[in-house]
RNA sequence: GCUCGGAUGGUGGAAUGGUAGACACGCAAGACUUAAAAUCUUGUGACCAUAACGGUUGUGCGGGUUCAAGUCCCGCUCCGAGUACCA
């Protein structure tokens, strides 16, 4: 009987389906374990070999935990809303639902071939109305909530209107867009519409006029995490700043909790750091500056200690203050400057590092010295951060320094001995000078002292600022969740929860309307039953992925997002595996969303993902042939220097171990039909390079092909064997034979000349040692996500058992159980061949026995005067005297002792044995 | 600029401060074969040496701690990732 992986894998996959092997339900008798993959967006290209990497790792953990007696929840679904399907729809007219469905079908086929232990009965799709009902439901709840900073949680907005009518805003500390105060009388005298407008200031989901990232090519706004270096992440189109009225989520209200929560999570330090930077907490002070005009304005600074070094002020061009502070003489120059900066896209503004700015004509008064400080306008100050205005301290801030140098403004150094002739001194160290009451203090002491003084004099107050902005939640697109919102007299109202889901309507075209409205403007009867118009934007991609892990707990419940029973059993995700690219997007939004649901009492854990592992990216490994210029002749890699050649990408599927299949190459493209080759040693060797996996580089490897040629078990093992899970690495099919060979070796331990040849004899001590070494190593490795070394451990074990000719049932049985998480198909087959009637996934994970692992001998390190060292083996129970004697009699030691005046010999196993001569 | 990673043979990569290079690929030699493929066996960091034993050196560079450093500490170089006028 040969290892016929194709037949075995197909048969067992069918068995698992027929027996619903991986279906799980709540079981209070067992501890739970929730293993989650980041669900994929089903793109048209299908899966390449890099996608399953994380899925294989999570599947190994799932199967392992199940064998250890856990009740494992391991679901999968699809993040089905997204731009590519819609872009494709615009080009072809094909409805995105159809494209998405066929892509999902293809993904599912590809995933099924790899033998994952998903409970597919729990599948969710974000575009399914039964699913997005709960996305819309959460939105309604956010709309109907405000954030109370005293209680530090979200609360129903009805509570707030009650309080407003009794005491106005007095005594309240609320997260809001604009800080405003009013009395109960003022509130009560407002009209319904005016009250609604004021409530917008506090809702967690609110409609706000904000500067947004507008992408003209995509025809939609984008969130900050969807923009990178001024270009859209999807598509790479330029993005510009534009003021628009948009739905927003008050994520910023949760900034501190999002920051604090990180400490308790088992995430990689680098990912936590990325989130900390994104949240961007900075402690400082707000200071008020009066001006030569009627008004005064506030700035934010983290360096209050540098107040005596302020020589000018700067406003962001978009700041409201500009209008108020510009003088008549400067009006034209300022207007020109603002027009110029407005024309720049975000990208140009970032790329252009040259110093620009214009004087407003006004002056601010220095709060301590009363000196006049010119107020400038420059785009190096951002409208969106702090107050959109700064105090400039050129001596101690490099940007202020560059500006001061360019416009010839004074620079006052404040730290003893610092040299600001060439550059600013930004470091927060040194002794203060030229600083009035702070003179003689260190910078560390001066910062709090300055804030204290500012507060005492009533010039400002301590303030913590966050970089984290509210999430912009509207997209002017078709293929997304519709908002459960309608408009009455221009004010938004949400639908009742009973009216959900509000299904995505059909449209004739997926483009904006002639009047520039989003595609939903084309939908017929897009209004409530009372005839009020419905919202035309749809929700962004991250909406549907923000709470999907909760839905998996109870995916078919039509009454609630997740029942209390299901939620209190599954609680949170014990292990989440996915890519780092979601660090500042999905992983922030999800945490925010979950915290909101936690405040509502829907989710019983405040953090959704306890442990998170980022699998590395699998890059492509391209192959090249070298064409001699102007010919159809190709020269092998190591001879190419002798010719003038052009490297050409060649499809990796016709290259094996970097050797070109020349016939296949001639058939690959008509262009190469007549290709000739210059060979080395009769072979054509291709060059290679690590590049992104993409069609144009001909380096995409499809997992289906690997499964076809080597089997799913080989693919699974090989992906793990490639290197550490978290490391990015190129895919290189070259080494796969070794892994495949290992599986055949395992197979051959069971079968001899086509027959099962398993012995019932008791295993020997040596055989037990080999087995238990494996169990210990693999158990440890799985718990530490070191799958590459566990595959090695299996290979060593197989080699040892082969050379021991070990065919003992007890040994092979445990070996099979250990192998099951990695290579489930072959393990099932061997397990059933051993006569078991249950599946190997329900077999108990074996425990190793230390007694079998005891070493007979132990290596001792012997060093002479700390200058040389030998390692000698001694029996584990050797006494100090025996070791001493043996060391001194050892020829190497004698040689060493004779030629050198040795005073001290040290023998070190775990404990040090000193021999003093 | 800042933050976080990383640097070990021809290649991918192993090494709780304790025999560096496990395991695998590749390569070489051998066995089987008419031959090739497949399979199996042996060898494989570099240098020196040998009939054989063996020796020297070696984990990006320079220091340090230690009986002992790829691993810990200090200072560099290079590479990768993220982030960026965040005051």
Coordinates of N, CA and C in Angstrom, one line a residue, chain A residues 641-836:
Chain A
X641 N 27.5 36.6 -17.6 CA 28.4 37.7 -17.6 C 29.1 37.8 -18.9
X642 N 29.2 36.7 -19.6 CA 29.9 36.7 -20.9 C 29.1 37.3 -22.0
X643 N 27.9 37.7 -21.8 CA 27.0 38.2 -22.8 C 26.3 39.5 -22.3
X644 N 25.8 40.2 -23.3 CA 24.9 41.3 -22.9 C 23.5 40.8 -22.8
X645 N 23.0 40.7 -21.6 CA 21.7 40.0 -21.5 C 20.6 40.9 -20.8
X646 N 19.4 40.5 -21.1 CA 18.2 41.1 -20.4 C 17.6 40.0 -19.5
X647 N 17.4 40.3 -18.2 CA 16.7 39.3 -17.4 C 15.2 39.4 -17.7
X648 N 14.6 38.2 -17.8 CA 13.1 38.1 -18.1 C 12.5 37.2 -17.0
X649 N 11.4 37.7 -16.4 CA 10.7 36.8 -15.5 C 10.2 35.6 -16.2
X650 N 10.3 34.5 -15.6 CA 9.8 33.2 -16.1 C 8.9 32.6 -15.1
X651 N 7.8 32.0 -15.6 CA 6.8 31.4 -14.7 C 7.5 30.3 -13.8
X652 N 7.3 30.5 -12.5 CA 7.9 29.6 -11.5 C 7.4 28.2 -11.6
X653 N 6.3 28.0 -12.3 CA 5.8 26.6 -12.4 C 6.5 25.8 -13.4
X654 N 7.3 26.4 -14.3 CA 8.1 25.6 -15.2 C 9.6 25.6 -14.8
X655 N 9.8 26.0 -13.6 CA 11.2 25.9 -13.0 C 11.2 25.0 -11.8
X656 N 12.1 24.1 -11.8 CA 12.2 23.2 -10.6 C 13.6 23.2 -10.0
X657 N 13.7 23.6 -8.8 CA 15.0 23.7 -8.1 C 15.9 24.6 -8.9
X658 N 15.3 25.7 -9.4 CA 16.0 26.7 -10.2 C 16.5 26.2 -11.6
X659 N 16.1 25.0 -11.9 CA 16.4 24.5 -13.3 C 15.2 24.7 -14.2
X660 N 15.5 25.2 -15.4 CA 14.4 25.5 -16.3 C 14.0 24.3 -17.1
X661 N 12.7 24.0 -17.1 CA 12.1 23.0 -18.0 C 12.1 23.6 -19.4
X662 N 13.0 23.3 -20.2 CA 13.2 24.0 -21.5 C 12.1 23.8 -22.5
X663 N 11.6 22.6 -22.5 CA 10.4 22.3 -23.4 C 9.2 23.1 -22.9
X664 N 9.0 23.1 -21.7 CA 7.8 23.8 -21.1 C 8.0 25.3 -21.4
X665 N 9.2 25.8 -21.4 CA 9.5 27.2 -21.7 C 9.2 27.5 -23.1
X666 N 9.5 26.6 -24.0 CA 9.2 26.9 -25.4 C 7.7 26.9 -25.7
X667 N 7.0 26.1 -24.9 CA 5.5 26.1 -25.0 C 4.8 27.2 -24.2
X668 N 5.6 27.8 -23.4 CA 5.0 28.8 -22.5 C 4.4 30.0 -23.2
X669 N 5.1 30.4 -24.2 CA 4.6 31.6 -25.0 C 5.1 31.5 -26.4
X670 N 4.3 31.8 -27.4 CA 4.7 31.7 -28.8 C 6.0 32.4 -29.1
X671 N 6.2 33.5 -28.4 CA 7.5 34.2 -28.5 C 8.7 33.4 -28.3
X672 N 8.6 32.4 -27.5 CA 9.8 31.6 -27.1 C 9.8 30.2 -27.8
X673 N 8.9 30.0 -28.8 CA 8.8 28.7 -29.5 C 10.1 28.3 -30.0
X674 N 10.9 29.3 -30.5 CA 12.2 28.9 -31.2 C 13.4 29.2 -30.3
X675 N 13.1 29.3 -29.0 CA 14.2 29.7 -28.1 C 15.4 28.7 -28.1
X676 N 16.6 29.2 -28.1 CA 17.8 28.4 -28.0 C 18.4 28.7 -26.6
X677 N 19.2 27.7 -26.1 CA 19.8 27.9 -24.8 C 21.3 27.7 -24.8
X678 N 22.0 28.5 -24.0 CA 23.4 28.3 -23.7 C 23.4 27.6 -22.3
X679 N 23.8 26.4 -22.2 CA 23.7 25.6 -21.0 C 25.0 25.6 -20.2
X680 N 24.9 25.3 -18.9 CA 26.1 25.0 -18.1 C 25.9 23.6 -17.6
X681 N 26.8 22.7 -17.8 CA 26.8 21.3 -17.4 C 25.5 20.7 -17.9
X682 N 25.1 21.1 -19.1 CA 23.9 20.4 -19.7 C 22.6 20.9 -19.1
X683 N 22.6 22.0 -18.2 CA 21.4 22.4 -17.6 C 21.2 23.9 -17.8
X684 N 20.0 24.4 -17.7 CA 19.7 25.8 -17.7 C 19.4 26.2 -16.3
X685 N 20.3 27.0 -15.7 CA 20.0 27.4 -14.3 C 19.4 28.8 -14.4
X686 N 18.3 29.0 -13.6 CA 17.6 30.3 -13.6 C 18.1 31.2 -12.4
X687 N 18.1 32.5 -12.6 CA 18.3 33.4 -11.5 C 17.1 33.5 -10.7
X688 N 17.2 34.1 -9.5 CA 16.0 34.3 -8.7 C 16.1 35.6 -7.9
X689 N 14.9 36.1 -7.4 CA 14.9 37.2 -6.6 C 13.6 37.2 -5.7
X690 N 13.6 37.8 -4.6 CA 12.5 37.9 -3.7 C 11.7 39.1 -4.1
X691 N 10.4 39.0 -4.5 CA 9.6 40.1 -4.9 C 8.2 39.8 -4.3
X692 N 7.3 40.8 -4.4 CA 6.0 40.7 -4.1 C 5.3 39.6 -4.9
X693 N 4.4 38.8 -4.3 CA 3.8 37.7 -5.1 C 2.8 38.4 -6.0
X694 N 3.0 38.4 -7.3 CA 2.0 39.0 -8.2 C 2.1 38.3 -9.6
X695 N 0.9 38.4 -10.3 CA 0.8 37.8 -11.6 C 1.9 38.3 -12.6
X696 N 2.2 39.6 -12.5 CA 3.1 40.2 -13.5 C 4.5 39.6 -13.3
X697 N 4.8 39.1 -12.1 CA 6.2 38.6 -11.9 C 6.2 37.1 -12.2
X698 N 5.0 36.5 -12.5 CA 4.9 35.1 -12.7 C 5.4 34.2 -11.6
X699 N 5.2 34.7 -10.4 CA 5.7 34.0 -9.2 C 4.6 33.6 -8.2
X700 N 3.4 33.7 -8.7 CA 2.3 33.3 -7.8 C 2.2 31.8 -7.8
X701 N 2.2 31.2 -6.6 CA 2.0 29.8 -6.4 C 0.7 29.5 -5.8
X702 N -0.1 28.7 -6.5 CA -1.4 28.4 -6.1 C -1.4 27.2 -5.1
X703 N -2.1 27.3 -4.0 CA -2.1 26.1 -3.1 C -2.7 24.9 -3.7
X704 N -3.7 25.1 -4.6 CA -4.3 24.0 -5.3 C -3.3 23.1 -6.0
X705 N -2.3 23.8 -6.6 CA -1.3 23.0 -7.4 C -0.4 22.2 -6.4
X706 N -0.1 22.8 -5.3 CA 0.7 22.0 -4.3 C -0.1 20.8 -3.8
X707 N -1.4 21.1 -3.5 CA -2.2 20.0 -3.0 C -2.3 18.9 -4.0
X708 N -2.4 19.3 -5.3 CA -2.5 18.3 -6.3 C -1.2 17.4 -6.4
X709 N -0.1 18.1 -6.3 CA 1.2 17.4 -6.6 C 1.7 16.7 -5.3
X710 N 1.5 17.3 -4.2 CA 2.1 16.7 -2.9 C 1.1 16.4 -1.9
X711 N -0.1 16.9 -1.9 CA -1.1 16.7 -0.9 C -1.2 17.8 0.1
X712 N -2.4 17.9 0.7 CA -2.6 19.0 1.7 C -1.7 18.9 2.9
X713 N -1.5 17.6 3.3 CA -0.6 17.5 4.5 C 0.8 18.0 4.3
X714 N 1.3 17.7 3.1 CA 2.6 18.2 2.8 C 2.6 19.8 2.7
X715 N 1.6 20.3 2.1 CA 1.5 21.8 2.1 C 1.5 22.4 3.5
X716 N 0.6 21.8 4.3 CA 0.5 22.3 5.7 C 1.9 22.2 6.4
X717 N 2.5 21.0 6.3 CA 3.8 20.9 7.0 C 4.8 21.8 6.4
X718 N 4.8 21.9 5.1 CA 5.9 22.7 4.5 C 5.7 24.2 4.8
X719 N 4.5 24.7 4.8 CA 4.3 26.1 5.2 C 4.8 26.4 6.6
X720 N 4.6 25.4 7.5 CA 5.1 25.6 8.8 C 6.6 25.5 8.9
X721 N 7.1 24.6 8.0 CA 8.6 24.3 8.1 C 9.4 25.5 7.5
X722 N 8.8 26.3 6.7 CA 9.4 27.4 6.0 C 10.2 28.3 6.9
X723 N 9.8 28.5 8.1 CA 10.5 29.4 9.0 C 9.5 29.8 10.1
X724 N 10.0 30.7 11.0 CA 9.2 31.1 12.1 C 7.9 31.8 11.6
X725 N 6.8 31.5 12.3 CA 5.5 31.9 11.8 C 5.4 33.5 11.6
X726 N 6.0 34.2 12.6 CA 5.8 35.6 12.6 C 6.8 36.4 11.6
X727 N 7.6 35.6 11.0 CA 8.7 36.2 10.2 C 8.2 36.2 8.7
X728 N 8.5 37.3 8.0 CA 8.2 37.3 6.6 C 9.2 36.6 5.9
X729 N 8.8 35.8 4.9 CA 9.8 35.0 4.1 C 9.3 34.7 2.7
X730 N 10.2 34.5 1.8 CA 9.7 34.2 0.5 C 9.2 32.7 0.4
X731 N 8.3 32.5 -0.5 CA 7.8 31.1 -0.8 C 8.8 30.5 -1.7
X732 N 9.3 29.3 -1.4 CA 10.3 28.7 -2.2 C 9.9 27.2 -2.3
X733 N 9.4 26.7 -3.4 CA 8.9 25.4 -3.4 C 10.0 24.4 -3.4
X734 N 11.3 24.9 -3.5 CA 12.4 24.0 -3.6 C 12.5 22.9 -2.5
X735 N 12.2 23.3 -1.3 CA 12.5 22.4 -0.2 C 11.3 21.4 0.1
X736 N 10.3 21.5 -0.7 CA 9.1 20.7 -0.3 C 9.2 19.2 -0.4
X737 N 10.2 18.8 -1.2 CA 10.4 17.3 -1.3 C 10.8 16.7 0.0
X738 N 11.6 17.4 0.8 CA 12.0 16.9 2.1 C 10.9 16.6 3.0
X739 N 9.9 17.5 3.0 CA 8.8 17.3 3.9 C 7.9 16.2 3.4
X740 N 7.8 16.1 2.1 CA 6.9 15.0 1.5 C 7.6 13.7 1.8
X741 N 8.9 13.6 1.7 CA 9.7 12.4 2.0 C 9.4 12.0 3.4
X742 N 9.3 13.0 4.3 CA 9.1 12.6 5.7 C 7.8 11.9 5.9
X743 N 6.7 12.4 5.2 CA 5.4 11.8 5.4 C 5.5 10.3 4.8
X744 N 6.2 10.1 3.7 CA 6.3 8.8 3.2 C 7.1 7.9 4.2
X745 N 8.0 8.5 4.9 CA 8.8 7.7 5.9 C 7.9 7.3 7.0
X746 N 7.0 8.2 7.4 CA 6.0 7.8 8.5 C 5.2 6.7 8.0
X747 N 4.7 6.9 6.7 CA 3.8 5.8 6.1 C 4.5 4.5 6.1
X748 N 5.8 4.5 5.8 CA 6.6 3.3 5.7 C 6.8 2.6 7.1
X749 N 6.6 3.4 8.1 CA 6.8 2.8 9.5 C 5.6 1.9 9.7
X750 N 4.5 2.1 9.1 CA 3.3 1.3 9.3 C 3.1 0.2 8.3
X751 N 3.6 0.4 7.1 CA 3.4 -0.6 6.1 C 4.7 -1.1 5.6
X752 N 4.7 -2.4 5.3 CA 5.8 -3.1 4.7 C 5.3 -3.9 3.6
X753 N 5.9 -3.7 2.4 CA 5.5 -4.5 1.2 C 4.0 -4.4 1.0
X754 N 3.4 -3.3 1.2 CA 2.0 -3.1 1.0 C 1.1 -3.6 2.1
X755 N 1.6 -4.1 3.1 CA 0.8 -4.6 4.2 C 1.0 -3.8 5.5
X756 N 0.0 -3.7 6.3 CA 0.2 -3.1 7.6 C 1.1 -4.0 8.4
X757 N 2.1 -3.4 8.9 CA 3.1 -4.3 9.7 C 3.4 -3.7 11.0
X758 N 2.4 -3.8 11.9 CA 2.6 -3.2 13.2 C 2.7 -4.3 14.2
X759 N 3.7 -4.1 15.1 CA 4.0 -5.2 16.1 C 3.3 -4.8 17.4
X760 N 2.9 -5.8 18.1 CA 2.3 -5.6 19.4 C 3.3 -5.7 20.6
X761 N 4.6 -5.8 20.2 CA 5.6 -5.9 21.3 C 5.7 -4.7 22.1
X762 N 6.3 -4.9 23.3 CA 6.6 -3.7 24.2 C 7.7 -2.9 23.6
X763 N 7.6 -1.6 23.5 CA 8.7 -0.8 23.0 C 9.9 -0.9 23.9
X764 N 11.1 -0.7 23.3 CA 12.3 -0.7 24.1 C 12.5 0.7 24.7
X765 N 13.5 0.7 25.6 CA 13.8 2.0 26.3 C 14.2 3.1 25.3
X766 N 14.9 2.7 24.3 CA 15.4 3.6 23.3 C 14.2 4.2 22.5
X767 N 13.3 3.3 22.1 CA 12.2 3.7 21.3 C 11.3 4.6 22.1
X768 N 11.1 4.3 23.4 CA 10.3 5.2 24.3 C 10.9 6.6 24.4
X769 N 12.3 6.6 24.5 CA 13.0 7.9 24.6 C 12.7 8.7 23.4
X770 N 12.9 8.1 22.2 CA 12.6 8.8 21.0 C 11.2 9.4 20.9
X771 N 10.2 8.6 21.3 CA 8.8 9.0 21.3 C 8.6 10.2 22.3
X772 N 9.1 10.0 23.5 CA 8.8 11.0 24.5 C 9.5 12.3 24.3
X773 N 10.7 12.2 23.7 CA 11.4 13.4 23.3 C 10.5 14.2 22.3
X774 N 9.9 13.5 21.4 CA 9.0 14.1 20.4 C 7.8 14.8 21.1
X775 N 7.2 14.0 22.0 CA 6.0 14.5 22.6 C 6.3 15.8 23.4
X776 N 7.4 15.8 24.1 CA 7.8 16.9 24.9 C 8.1 18.1 24.0
X777 N 8.9 17.9 23.0 CA 9.3 19.0 22.1 C 8.1 19.6 21.4
X778 N 7.2 18.7 20.8 CA 6.1 19.2 20.1 C 5.1 20.0 21.0
X779 N 4.8 19.4 22.2 CA 3.9 20.1 23.1 C 4.5 21.5 23.4
X780 N 5.7 21.6 23.7 CA 6.4 22.9 24.0 C 6.3 23.8 22.8
X781 N 6.6 23.3 21.6 CA 6.7 24.1 20.4 C 5.3 24.7 20.0
X782 N 4.3 23.8 20.1 CA 2.9 24.3 19.8 C 2.5 25.5 20.7
X783 N 2.8 25.3 22.0 CA 2.4 26.3 22.9 C 3.2 27.6 22.7
X784 N 4.4 27.5 22.0 CA 5.2 28.7 21.8 C 5.2 29.1 20.3
X785 N 4.3 28.5 19.5 CA 4.1 28.9 18.1 C 5.4 28.7 17.3
X786 N 6.1 27.7 17.8 CA 7.4 27.4 17.0 C 7.1 26.2 16.2
X787 N 6.3 26.3 15.1 CA 5.9 25.2 14.4 C 7.0 24.6 13.5
X788 N 7.9 25.5 13.1 CA 9.0 25.0 12.2 C 9.9 24.0 12.9
X789 N 10.1 24.3 14.2 CA 11.0 23.3 14.9 C 10.2 22.1 15.3
X790 N 8.9 22.2 15.4 CA 8.2 20.9 15.7 C 8.2 20.0 14.5
X791 N 8.1 20.6 13.3 CA 8.2 19.7 12.1 C 9.6 19.0 12.0
X792 N 10.6 19.8 12.4 CA 11.9 19.2 12.5 C 12.0 18.0 13.5
X793 N 11.3 18.2 14.6 CA 11.3 17.2 15.6 C 10.6 15.9 15.1
X794 N 9.5 16.1 14.3 CA 8.9 14.9 13.7 C 9.9 14.2 12.8
X795 N 10.6 15.0 12.0 CA 11.6 14.4 11.1 C 12.6 13.6 11.8
X796 N 13.1 14.1 12.9 CA 14.2 13.4 13.6 C 13.6 12.2 14.2
X797 N 12.4 12.2 14.7 CA 11.7 11.1 15.3 C 11.5 10.0 14.2
X798 N 11.1 10.4 13.1 CA 10.8 9.4 12.0 C 12.1 8.8 11.6
X799 N 13.2 9.6 11.5 CA 14.5 9.0 11.2 C 15.0 8.0 12.2
X800 N 14.8 8.4 13.5 CA 15.3 7.5 14.5 C 14.5 6.2 14.5
X801 N 13.2 6.3 14.4 CA 12.3 5.1 14.5 C 12.6 4.2 13.3
X802 N 12.9 4.9 12.1 CA 13.2 4.1 10.9 C 14.5 3.3 11.2
X803 N 15.5 4.0 11.7 CA 16.8 3.2 11.9 C 16.7 2.2 13.0
X804 N 15.8 2.5 14.0 CA 15.5 1.5 15.0 C 14.6 0.3 14.5
X805 N 14.1 0.5 13.3 CA 13.1 -0.5 12.8 C 11.9 -0.6 13.7
X806 N 11.5 0.5 14.3 CA 10.5 0.4 15.3 C 9.1 0.4 14.7
X807 N 8.3 -0.6 14.9 CA 7.0 -0.7 14.3 C 6.0 -1.0 15.5
X808 N 6.3 -0.6 16.7 CA 5.5 -1.0 17.8 C 4.2 -0.1 17.8
X809 N 3.1 -0.8 18.1 CA 1.8 -0.1 18.1 C 1.7 1.1 19.0
X810 N 2.2 0.9 20.3 CA 2.0 1.9 21.2 C 2.8 3.2 20.8
X811 N 4.0 3.0 20.2 CA 4.8 4.1 19.8 C 4.1 4.8 18.6
X812 N 3.7 4.0 17.6 CA 3.1 4.6 16.4 C 1.8 5.3 16.7
X813 N 1.1 4.8 17.7 CA -0.2 5.3 18.0 C 0.0 6.7 18.6
X814 N 0.9 6.9 19.5 CA 1.1 8.2 20.1 C 1.7 9.2 19.0
X815 N 2.5 8.7 18.2 CA 3.1 9.5 17.1 C 2.0 10.0 16.2
X816 N 1.1 9.2 15.9 CA -0.1 9.6 15.0 C -0.9 10.7 15.7
X817 N -1.1 10.6 17.0 CA -1.9 11.6 17.7 C -1.2 12.9 17.6
X818 N 0.1 12.9 17.8 CA 0.9 14.1 17.8 C 0.9 14.7 16.4
X819 N 0.9 13.9 15.4 CA 1.0 14.4 14.0 C -0.3 15.0 13.5
X820 N -1.4 14.6 14.2 CA -2.8 14.9 13.7 C -3.0 16.4 13.5
X821 N -2.6 17.3 14.4 CA -2.8 18.7 14.2 C -2.1 19.2 12.9
X822 N -0.9 18.7 12.6 CA -0.1 19.2 11.5 C -0.6 18.6 10.2
X823 N -0.8 17.2 10.2 CA -1.1 16.5 9.0 C -2.3 15.7 9.3
X824 N -3.5 16.3 9.3 CA -4.7 15.5 9.8 C -5.1 14.4 8.9
X825 N -4.9 14.5 7.6 CA -5.5 13.4 6.8 C -4.7 12.1 6.9
X826 N -3.4 12.2 6.8 CA -2.6 11.0 7.0 C -2.7 10.5 8.4
X827 N -2.9 11.4 9.4 CA -3.0 10.9 10.7 C -4.3 10.1 10.9
X828 N -5.4 10.6 10.3 CA -6.7 9.9 10.4 C -6.6 8.5 9.7
X829 N -5.9 8.5 8.6 CA -5.8 7.2 7.9 C -5.0 6.2 8.7
X830 N -3.9 6.7 9.2 CA -3.1 5.7 10.0 C -3.8 5.3 11.3
X831 N -4.5 6.3 11.9 CA -5.2 6.0 13.1 C -6.3 4.9 12.9
X832 N -7.0 5.1 11.8 CA -8.0 4.1 11.5 C -7.4 2.7 11.1
X833 N -6.2 2.8 10.4 CA -5.5 1.6 10.1 C -5.1 0.8 11.3
X834 N -4.8 1.6 12.4 CA -4.4 0.9 13.7 C -5.6 0.3 14.3
X835 N -6.8 0.5 13.7 CA -8.0 -0.2 14.3 C -8.9 0.7 15.1
X836 N -8.6 2.0 15.2 CA -9.4 2.9 16.0 C -10.7 3.2 15.2

